[in-house]
PDB file of C-alpha atoms in Angstrom:
ATOM      1  CA  ALA A   1     -22.858 -42.819 -12.085  1.00 44.00           C
ATOM      2  CA  CYS A   2     -23.900 -44.883 -15.078  1.00 43.00           C
ATOM      3  CA  ILE A   3     -26.248 -43.526 -17.714  1.00 42.00           C
ATOM      4  CA  GLY A   4     -26.875 -45.530 -20.885  1.00 44.00           C
ATOM      5  CA  ALA A   5     -27.162 -43.902 -24.280  1.00 45.00           C
ATOM      6  CA  ASP A   6     -27.610 -45.318 -27.717  1.00 53.00           C
ATOM      7  CA  GLY A   7     -27.946 -44.221 -31.296  1.00 55.00           C
ATOM      8  CA  ASP A   8     -28.771 -45.854 -34.605  1.00 54.00           C
ATOM      9  CA  ARG A   9     -27.916 -44.382 -37.983  1.00 52.00           C
ATOM     10  CA  ASN A  10     -30.689 -46.403 -39.630  1.00 48.00           C
ATOM     11  CA  GLY A  11     -33.819 -45.065 -38.005  1.00 44.00           C
ATOM     12  CA  GLY A  12     -33.295 -45.685 -34.272  1.00 44.00           C
ATOM     13  CA  SER A  13     -32.833 -42.747 -31.876  1.00 40.00           C
ATOM     14  CA  PRO A  14     -32.551 -42.256 -28.111  1.00 41.00           C
ATOM     15  CA  ALA A  15     -35.517 -41.075 -26.109  1.00 41.00           C
ATOM     16  CA  ASP A  16     -36.046 -37.364 -26.455  1.00 41.00           C
ATOM     17  CA  LEU A  17     -34.547 -35.512 -23.523  1.00 39.00           C
ATOM     18  CA  PRO A  18     -37.200 -33.962 -21.230  1.00 41.00           C
ATOM     19  CA  ARG A  19     -37.352 -30.190 -21.144  1.00 39.00           C
ATOM     20  CA  LYS A  20     -38.247 -28.048 -18.148  1.00 38.00           C
ATOM     21  CA  GLU A  21     -41.644 -26.512 -18.398  1.00 40.00           C
ATOM     22  CA  LYS A  22     -43.238 -23.749 -16.363  1.00 40.00           C
ATOM     23  CA  ARG A  23     -45.746 -24.988 -13.931  1.00 40.00           C
ATOM     24  CA  GLU A  24     -49.196 -23.564 -14.376  1.00 40.00           C
ATOM     25  CA  LYS A  25     -51.372 -23.837 -11.290  1.00 41.00           C
ATOM     26  CA  GLY A  26     -54.764 -25.441 -11.646  1.00 44.00           C
ATOM     27  CA  LYS A  27     -53.874 -27.646 -14.636  1.00 44.00           C
ATOM     28  CA  GLY A  28     -53.918 -31.340 -13.893  1.00 50.00           C
ATOM     29  CA  ASP A  29     -52.002 -32.313 -17.008  1.00 55.00           C
ATOM     30  CA  GLU A  30     -49.198 -29.915 -16.066  1.00 50.00           C
ATOM     31  CA  ARG A  31     -48.958 -31.460 -12.614  1.00 45.00           C
ATOM     32  CA  ALA A  32     -48.694 -34.891 -14.210  1.00 49.00           C
ATOM     33  CA  LYS A  33     -45.871 -33.701 -16.440  1.00 50.00           C
ATOM     34  CA  MET A  34     -44.023 -32.212 -13.489  1.00 43.00           C
ATOM     35  CA  LYS A  35     -44.479 -35.437 -11.544  1.00 43.00           C
ATOM     36  CA  ARG A  36     -42.964 -37.478 -14.362  1.00 48.00           C
ATOM     37  CA  MET A  37     -40.129 -34.956 -14.677  1.00 45.00           C
ATOM     38  CA  ALA A  38     -39.436 -35.108 -10.943  1.00 40.00           C
ATOM     39  CA  MET A  39     -39.268 -38.903 -11.007  1.00 41.00           C
ATOM     40  CA  LEU A  40     -36.864 -38.842 -13.984  1.00 44.00           C
ATOM     41  CA  ILE A  41     -34.618 -36.225 -12.381  1.00 41.00           C
ATOM     42  CA  LEU A  42     -34.589 -38.204  -9.135  1.00 38.00           C
ATOM     43  CA  ALA A  43     -33.501 -41.331 -10.967  1.00 40.00           C
ATOM     44  CA  LEU A  44     -30.770 -39.452 -12.769  1.00 43.00           C
ATOM     45  CA  MET A  45     -29.557 -37.691  -9.615  1.00 40.00           C
ATOM     46  CA  LEU A  46     -29.165 -41.052  -7.926  1.00 37.00           C
ATOM     47  CA  THR A  47     -26.664 -41.977 -10.600  1.00 41.00           C
ATOM     48  CA  VAL A  48     -24.517 -38.850 -10.151  1.00 41.00           C
ATOM     49  CA  LEU A  49     -21.948 -39.634  -7.495  1.00 42.00           C
ATOM     50  CA  PRO A  50     -19.905 -36.773  -6.014  1.00 38.00           C
ATOM     51  CA  VAL A  51     -16.293 -37.841  -5.536  1.00 37.00           C
ATOM     52  CA  ALA A  52     -13.768 -36.306  -3.195  1.00 32.00           C
ATOM     53  CA  ALA A  53     -10.721 -37.663  -4.994  1.00 39.00           C
ATOM     54  CA  LEU A  54     -10.724 -34.800  -7.484  1.00 43.00           C
ATOM     55  CA  GLY A  55     -10.880 -32.175  -4.798  1.00 50.00           C
ATOM     56  CA  GLU A  56     -13.322 -30.889  -2.230  1.00 52.00           C
ATOM     57  CA  GLY A  57     -16.655 -29.886  -3.710  1.00 60.00           C
ATOM     58  CA  GLU A  58     -15.973 -31.472  -7.101  1.00 72.00           C
ATOM     59  CA  SER A  59     -18.177 -34.092  -8.753  1.00 88.00           C
ATOM     60  CA  THR A  60     -18.096 -36.267 -11.838  1.00 92.00           C
ATOM     61  CA  VAL A  61     -20.630 -38.047 -13.949  1.00 93.00           C
ATOM     62  CA  THR A  62     -20.030 -41.293 -15.863  1.00 94.00           C
ATOM     63  CA  VAL A  63     -22.057 -41.914 -19.003  1.00 95.00           C
ATOM     64  CA  TYR A  64     -22.090 -44.649 -21.602  1.00 95.00           C
ATOM     65  CA  GLY A  65     -22.741 -44.164 -25.279  1.00 95.00           C
ATOM     66  CA  TYR A  66     -23.695 -46.806 -27.813  1.00 95.00           C
ATOM     67  CA  GLY A  67     -23.788 -46.294 -31.549  1.00 95.00           C
ATOM     68  CA  LYS A  68     -24.381 -48.644 -34.442  1.00 92.00           C
ATOM     69  CA  THR A  69     -24.532 -48.574 -38.187  1.00 92.00           C
ATOM     70  CA  TYR A  70     -24.757 -51.096 -40.997  1.00 88.00           C
ATOM     71  CA  VAL A  71     -22.125 -52.084 -43.494  1.00 88.00           C
ATOM     72  CA  THR A  72     -22.447 -53.934 -46.783  1.00 87.00           C
ATOM     73  CA  LEU A  73     -20.857 -57.367 -46.934  1.00 88.00           C
ATOM     74  CA  ASP A  74     -18.978 -57.313 -50.207  1.00 90.00           C
ATOM     75  CA  THR A  75     -16.033 -59.686 -49.715  1.00 91.00           C
ATOM     76  CA  ALA A  76     -15.642 -63.299 -48.588  1.00 91.00           C
ATOM     77  CA  VAL A  77     -12.956 -65.227 -46.710  1.00 93.00           C
ATOM     78  CA  ILE A  78     -12.541 -68.994 -47.082  1.00 94.00           C
ATOM     79  CA  THR A  79     -10.377 -71.025 -44.700  1.00 93.00           C
ATOM     80  CA  PHE A  80      -9.507 -74.655 -45.312  1.00 94.00           C
ATOM     81  CA  GLU A  81      -7.071 -77.415 -44.379  1.00 94.00           C
ATOM     82  CA  ILE A  82      -4.973 -79.789 -46.432  1.00 94.00           C
ATOM     83  CA  SER A  83      -3.393 -82.845 -44.809  1.00 93.00           C
ATOM     84  CA  ALA A  84      -1.742 -86.130 -45.739  1.00 92.00           C
ATOM     85  CA  SER A  85      -0.585 -89.172 -43.759  1.00 90.00           C
ATOM     86  CA  ALA A  86       2.092 -91.747 -44.489  1.00 90.00           C
ATOM     87  CA  LYS A  87       4.612 -94.021 -42.755  1.00 87.00           C
ATOM     88  CA  THR A  88       7.346 -91.391 -43.022  1.00 89.00           C
ATOM     89  CA  VAL A  89       7.413 -87.626 -42.808  1.00 89.00           C
ATOM     90  CA  GLN A  90       8.976 -87.392 -46.264  1.00 91.00           C
ATOM     91  CA  GLU A  91       6.190 -89.399 -47.892  1.00 93.00           C
ATOM     92  CA  ALA A  92       3.478 -87.488 -46.010  1.00 91.00           C
ATOM     93  CA  ARG A  93       5.000 -84.158 -47.043  1.00 92.00           C
ATOM     94  CA  LYS A  94       5.207 -85.327 -50.659  1.00 94.00           C
ATOM     95  CA  GLN A  95       1.535 -86.267 -50.699  1.00 94.00           C
ATOM     96  CA  HIS A  96       0.623 -82.967 -49.036  1.00 93.00           C
ATOM     97  CA  ASP A  97       2.531 -80.949 -51.639  1.00 94.00           C
ATOM     98  CA  GLN A  98       0.888 -82.907 -54.459  1.00 94.00           C
ATOM     99  CA  LYS A  99      -2.553 -82.083 -53.086  1.00 94.00           C
ATOM    100  CA  LEU A 100      -1.582 -78.429 -52.842  1.00 94.00           C
ATOM    101  CA  GLU A 101      -0.435 -78.358 -56.465  1.00 95.00           C
ATOM    102  CA  GLU A 102      -3.711 -79.937 -57.552  1.00 94.00           C
ATOM    103  CA  LEU A 103      -5.590 -77.233 -55.675  1.00 94.00           C
ATOM    104  CA  TYR A 104      -3.490 -74.488 -57.313  1.00 94.00           C
ATOM    105  CA  THR A 105      -4.387 -75.861 -60.743  1.00 94.00           C
ATOM    106  CA  THR A 106      -8.086 -76.070 -59.923  1.00 94.00           C
ATOM    107  CA  LEU A 107      -8.233 -72.543 -58.521  1.00 94.00           C
ATOM    108  CA  GLU A 108      -6.427 -71.109 -61.533  1.00 93.00           C
ATOM    109  CA  SER A 109      -9.222 -72.514 -63.707  1.00 91.00           C
ATOM    110  CA  VAL A 110     -11.663 -70.121 -61.973  1.00 91.00           C
ATOM    111  CA  GLY A 111      -9.329 -67.137 -62.010  1.00 92.00           C
ATOM    112  CA  ILE A 112      -7.713 -67.505 -58.560  1.00 93.00           C
ATOM    113  CA  SER A 113      -3.914 -67.393 -58.514  1.00 92.00           C
ATOM    114  CA  LYS A 114      -1.888 -69.198 -55.859  1.00 90.00           C
ATOM    115  CA  ASP A 115      -0.505 -65.829 -54.738  1.00 92.00           C
ATOM    116  CA  GLN A 116      -3.928 -65.047 -53.284  1.00 93.00           C
ATOM    117  CA  LEU A 117      -3.622 -67.961 -50.856  1.00 93.00           C
ATOM    118  CA  GLN A 118      -2.137 -67.303 -47.431  1.00 93.00           C
ATOM    119  CA  MET A 119      -0.915 -70.116 -45.199  1.00 93.00           C
ATOM    120  CA  SER A 120      -2.008 -69.398 -41.627  1.00 90.00           C
ATOM    121  CA  ASP A 121      -0.602 -72.507 -39.919  1.00 91.00           C
ATOM    122  CA  SER A 122       1.137 -75.845 -40.499  1.00 88.00           C
ATOM    123  CA  PHE A 123       1.486 -78.983 -38.404  1.00 86.00           C
ATOM    124  CA  LEU A 124       3.319 -82.294 -38.154  1.00 83.00           C
ATOM    125  CA  ASN A 125       1.834 -85.056 -36.027  1.00 81.00           C
ATOM    126  CA  THR A 126       2.505 -88.694 -35.282  1.00 74.00           C
ATOM    127  CA  GLN A 127      -0.609 -90.850 -35.296  1.00 63.00           C
ATOM    128  CA  TYR A 128      -0.772 -93.949 -33.121  1.00 60.00           C
ATOM    129  CA  GLU A 129      -3.162 -96.884 -33.214  1.00 61.00           C
ATOM    130  CA  PHE A 130      -5.158 -97.775 -30.110  1.00 55.00           C
ATOM    131  CA  LYS A 131      -6.238-101.350 -29.357  1.00 57.00           C
ATOM    132  CA  PHE A 132      -8.518-102.209 -26.466  1.00 54.00           C
ATOM    133  CA  GLY A 133      -7.920 -98.817 -24.891  1.00 55.00           C
ATOM    134  CA  LYS A 134      -4.145 -99.210 -24.944  1.00 54.00           C
ATOM    135  CA  LEU A 135      -1.640 -97.417 -27.100  1.00 52.00           C
ATOM    136  CA  GLU A 136       0.054 -99.825 -29.485  1.00 55.00           C
ATOM    137  CA  ARG A 137       3.319 -98.253 -30.592  1.00 55.00           C
ATOM    138  CA  GLY A 138       5.173 -99.869 -33.454  1.00 49.00           C
ATOM    139  CA  VAL A 139       6.802 -99.000 -36.733  1.00 42.00           C
ATOM    140  CA  GLU A 140       4.059-100.702 -38.735  1.00 47.00           C
ATOM    141  CA  GLN A 141       1.269 -98.938 -36.882  1.00 53.00           C
ATOM    142  CA  ASP A 142       2.591 -95.376 -36.502  1.00 67.00           C
ATOM    143  CA  GLU A 143       1.832 -92.773 -39.170  1.00 82.00           C
ATOM    144  CA  GLN A 144       3.162 -89.294 -39.771  1.00 87.00           C
ATOM    145  CA  SER A 145       0.636 -86.558 -40.618  1.00 90.00           C
ATOM    146  CA  VAL A 146       1.607 -83.341 -42.389  1.00 91.00           C
ATOM    147  CA  GLY A 147      -0.908 -80.546 -42.847  1.00 92.00           C
ATOM    148  CA  SER A 148      -1.452 -76.847 -43.430  1.00 94.00           C
ATOM    149  CA  GLU A 149      -4.235 -74.314 -42.930  1.00 94.00           C
ATOM    150  CA  TRP A 150      -4.974 -71.715 -45.597  1.00 94.00           C
ATOM    151  CA  LYS A 151      -6.889 -68.488 -45.977  1.00 95.00           C
ATOM    152  CA  LEU A 152      -8.286 -67.160 -49.246  1.00 95.00           C
ATOM    153  CA  THR A 153      -9.793 -63.659 -49.425  1.00 93.00           C
ATOM    154  CA  LEU A 154     -12.112 -63.024 -52.345  1.00 93.00           C
ATOM    155  CA  PRO A 155     -12.465 -59.386 -53.464  1.00 91.00           C
ATOM    156  CA  GLU A 156     -16.113 -59.927 -54.415  1.00 91.00           C
ATOM    157  CA  LYS A 157     -18.807 -61.847 -52.570  1.00 87.00           C
ATOM    158  CA  GLY A 158     -20.189 -63.112 -55.869  1.00 89.00           C
ATOM    159  CA  MET A 159     -17.056 -65.216 -56.370  1.00 91.00           C
ATOM    160  CA  LEU A 160     -17.776 -67.334 -53.287  1.00 90.00           C
ATOM    161  CA  GLU A 161     -19.987 -70.036 -54.768  1.00 90.00           C
ATOM    162  CA  GLY A 162     -17.806 -70.763 -57.801  1.00 93.00           C
ATOM    163  CA  THR A 163     -14.629 -70.777 -55.739  1.00 93.00           C
ATOM    164  CA  LEU A 164     -16.069 -73.173 -53.156  1.00 92.00           C
ATOM    165  CA  ASP A 165     -17.220 -75.499 -55.928  1.00 93.00           C
ATOM    166  CA  ALA A 166     -13.702 -75.494 -57.360  1.00 92.00           C
ATOM    167  CA  ILE A 167     -12.066 -76.187 -53.988  1.00 92.00           C
ATOM    168  CA  LEU A 168     -14.391 -79.085 -53.249  1.00 91.00           C
ATOM    169  CA  SER A 169     -14.078 -80.537 -56.754  1.00 91.00           C
ATOM    170  CA  ALA A 170     -10.311 -80.848 -56.277  1.00 90.00           C
ATOM    171  CA  ASN A 171     -11.063 -83.370 -53.520  1.00 91.00           C
ATOM    172  CA  VAL A 172      -7.957 -82.465 -51.540  1.00 92.00           C
ATOM    173  CA  VAL A 173      -9.412 -80.328 -48.740  1.00 92.00           C
ATOM    174  CA  SER A 174     -10.213 -82.001 -45.428  1.00 86.00           C
ATOM    175  CA  GLY A 175     -12.392 -79.182 -44.086  1.00 84.00           C
ATOM    176  CA  TYR A 176     -13.420 -75.601 -44.814  1.00 89.00           C
ATOM    177  CA  THR A 177     -15.351 -72.620 -43.460  1.00 91.00           C
ATOM    178  CA  PHE A 178     -16.257 -69.247 -44.906  1.00 89.00           C
ATOM    179  CA  THR A 179     -17.367 -65.846 -43.634  1.00 86.00           C
ATOM    180  CA  LEU A 180     -18.569 -62.687 -45.312  1.00 85.00           C
ATOM    181  CA  GLU A 181     -16.617 -59.501 -44.688  1.00 86.00           C
ATOM    182  CA  SER A 182     -16.752 -55.841 -45.658  1.00 88.00           C
ATOM    183  CA  SER A 183     -14.067 -53.736 -47.243  1.00 88.00           C
ATOM    184  CA  GLY A 184     -15.516 -50.661 -45.524  1.00 90.00           C
ATOM    185  CA  LYS A 185     -15.941 -51.907 -41.964  1.00 88.00           C
ATOM    186  CA  GLN A 186     -13.311 -49.584 -40.504  1.00 91.00           C
ATOM    187  CA  GLU A 187     -15.070 -46.528 -41.926  1.00 93.00           C
ATOM    188  CA  ALA A 188     -18.388 -47.896 -40.647  1.00 93.00           C
ATOM    189  CA  TYR A 189     -16.932 -48.392 -37.176  1.00 94.00           C
ATOM    190  CA  GLN A 190     -15.713 -44.795 -37.089  1.00 95.00           C
ATOM    191  CA  GLU A 191     -19.259 -43.675 -37.895  1.00 95.00           C
ATOM    192  CA  ALA A 192     -20.648 -45.856 -35.086  1.00 95.00           C
ATOM    193  CA  LEU A 193     -18.018 -44.476 -32.707  1.00 95.00           C
ATOM    194  CA  ASP A 194     -18.975 -40.888 -33.541  1.00 96.00           C
ATOM    195  CA  LEU A 195     -22.612 -41.726 -32.794  1.00 96.00           C
ATOM    196  CA  ALA A 196     -21.704 -43.316 -29.460  1.00 96.00           C
ATOM    197  CA  MET A 197     -19.677 -40.295 -28.362  1.00 96.00           C
ATOM    198  CA  ASP A 198     -22.383 -37.842 -29.456  1.00 96.00           C
ATOM    199  CA  TYR A 199     -25.108 -39.588 -27.455  1.00 94.00           C
ATOM    200  CA  ALA A 200     -22.888 -40.018 -24.412  1.00 95.00           C
ATOM    201  CA  LEU A 201     -22.164 -36.288 -24.493  1.00 95.00           C
ATOM    202  CA  GLN A 202     -25.875 -35.481 -24.739  1.00 95.00           C
ATOM    203  CA  LYS A 203     -26.575 -37.567 -21.652  1.00 94.00           C
ATOM    204  CA  ALA A 204     -23.746 -35.931 -19.718  1.00 94.00           C
ATOM    205  CA  GLU A 205     -25.034 -32.461 -20.655  1.00 94.00           C
ATOM    206  CA  PHE A 206     -28.551 -33.417 -19.565  1.00 94.00           C
ATOM    207  CA  VAL A 207     -27.370 -34.697 -16.187  1.00 92.00           C
ATOM    208  CA  ALA A 208     -25.343 -31.527 -15.636  1.00 92.00           C
ATOM    209  CA  LYS A 209     -28.296 -29.314 -16.566  1.00 92.00           C
ATOM    210  CA  THR A 210     -30.769 -31.110 -14.304  1.00 92.00           C
ATOM    211  CA  ASN A 211     -28.354 -30.593 -11.409  1.00 89.00           C
ATOM    212  CA  SER A 212     -27.855 -26.884 -12.226  1.00 92.00           C
ATOM    213  CA  MET A 213     -24.263 -27.538 -13.216  1.00 92.00           C
ATOM    214  CA  LYS A 214     -22.104 -27.502 -16.311  1.00 93.00           C
ATOM    215  CA  LEU A 215     -19.667 -29.947 -17.825  1.00 94.00           C
ATOM    216  CA  GLY A 216     -16.051 -29.287 -17.009  1.00 94.00           C
ATOM    217  CA  ALA A 217     -13.045 -31.238 -18.208  1.00 93.00           C
ATOM    218  CA  LEU A 218     -13.301 -34.711 -19.709  1.00 94.00           C
ATOM    219  CA  ARG A 219     -11.581 -36.857 -17.087  1.00 93.00           C
ATOM    220  CA  SER A 220     -11.443 -40.113 -19.038  1.00 94.00           C
ATOM    221  CA  LEU A 221     -12.642 -41.785 -22.216  1.00 94.00           C
ATOM    222  CA  LYS A 222     -12.710 -45.548 -22.631  1.00 95.00           C
ATOM    223  CA  GLU A 223     -13.538 -47.326 -25.850  1.00 94.00           C
ATOM    224  CA  GLU A 224     -14.710 -50.919 -25.767  1.00 93.00           C
ATOM    225  CA  GLU A 225     -13.732 -53.479 -28.371  1.00 89.00           C
ATOM    226  CA  PRO A 226     -15.466 -52.946 -31.728  1.00 88.00           C
ATOM    227  CA  VAL A 227     -18.293 -55.342 -32.501  1.00 86.00           C
ATOM    228  CA  PHE A 228     -18.656 -56.569 -36.054  1.00 82.00           C
ATOM    229  CA  GLY A 229     -21.591 -58.884 -36.695  1.00 74.00           C
ATOM    230  CA  HIS A 230     -20.569 -61.952 -38.697  1.00 54.00           C
ATOM    231  CA  THR A 231     -23.646 -63.581 -40.172  1.00 50.00           C
ATOM    232  CA  ILE A 232     -22.905 -66.367 -42.625  1.00 47.00           C
ATOM    233  CA  ARG A 233     -26.420 -67.216 -43.750  1.00 46.00           C
ATOM    234  CA  SER A 234     -29.921 -66.004 -43.031  1.00 41.00           C
ATOM    235  CA  GLU A 235     -32.931 -68.097 -42.048  1.00 44.00           C
ATOM    236  CA  THR A 236     -33.823 -68.377 -45.719  1.00 46.00           C
ATOM    237  CA  ASP A 237     -30.382 -69.841 -46.432  1.00 48.00           C
ATOM    238  CA  GLU A 238     -29.458 -66.824 -48.543  1.00 55.00           C
ATOM    239  CA  LEU A 239     -26.243 -64.864 -48.164  1.00 58.00           C
ATOM    240  CA  MET A 240     -26.703 -61.736 -46.083  1.00 67.00           C
ATOM    241  CA  ASP A 241     -26.151 -58.347 -47.703  1.00 79.00           C
ATOM    242  CA  SER A 242     -25.195 -56.366 -44.600  1.00 82.00           C
ATOM    243  CA  THR A 243     -24.263 -56.638 -40.947  1.00 86.00           C
ATOM    244  CA  ILE A 244     -24.151 -54.448 -37.850  1.00 88.00           C
ATOM    245  CA  VAL A 245     -21.087 -52.526 -36.723  1.00 92.00           C
ATOM    246  CA  SER A 246     -21.346 -51.093 -33.208  1.00 94.00           C
ATOM    247  CA  ALA A 247     -19.257 -49.063 -30.775  1.00 95.00           C
ATOM    248  CA  THR A 248     -19.514 -48.385 -27.034  1.00 96.00           C
ATOM    249  CA  VAL A 249     -17.717 -45.690 -25.050  1.00 96.00           C
ATOM    250  CA  GLU A 250     -17.486 -44.679 -21.401  1.00 96.00           C
ATOM    251  CA  MET A 251     -16.995 -40.996 -20.565  1.00 95.00           C
ATOM    252  CA  VAL A 252     -16.243 -39.452 -17.196  1.00 95.00           C
ATOM    253  CA  TRP A 253     -16.917 -35.703 -17.061  1.00 94.00           C
ATOM    254  CA  GLU A 254     -16.218 -33.192 -14.330  1.00 94.00           C
ATOM    255  CA  LEU A 255     -19.287 -31.288 -13.116  1.00 94.00           C
ATOM    256  CA  VAL A 256     -18.805 -27.628 -12.222  1.00 92.00           C
ATOM    257  CA  LYS A 257     -21.113 -24.919 -10.908  1.00 87.00           C
TER     258      LYS A 257
END
């Protein structure tokens, strides 16, 4: 059985769970309420599947819970590439290292030390020249390319603009990207996870109650991959201040009389 559930720490909430009401004869509005209740219970009962694998007469219910919260984007991560090409590997590496030293000097001028840079990858390629769709291989035409990819994490989002200006002014970077991150996203995810589990439990309890049963043991709990929204810029081309962190869980509960 699959019942969805969701929760939002910032104003959203799941639909209120229906409550049983005593039927009063002769009241049309009461009959309408009971009709809506009956239709809801029928829909829910169709999603509760008795299973024989757990033992004769035993049943389970599977519910899903979704929770989300918002987290402030307070840090920034810049990734970029430095590369150089020459006839020999030694000359290409020399040019690459010179560009890197120039970048170190430029970043130090805005308060960024080279220890804050992390190299994520490096590469060495041979470049060939193509003529008329054919590969022309020769000593004069071949070039060796040496490059590296770097990651720079800024402790404050406000440092992003000045740091990017410095990197670009050095004129040694062949390409860059940046994203905004949060130093508190793990705590925010735990909050979203708690919400998801709470709402999934509420749904399971409701299904059990409408079937005149109770929840037994928790048979399984599955947690989907965390979702962290990564928004670089808004429609107004301004840096975003926050993003969504969400969690989804699947619970399988035993139903007992």
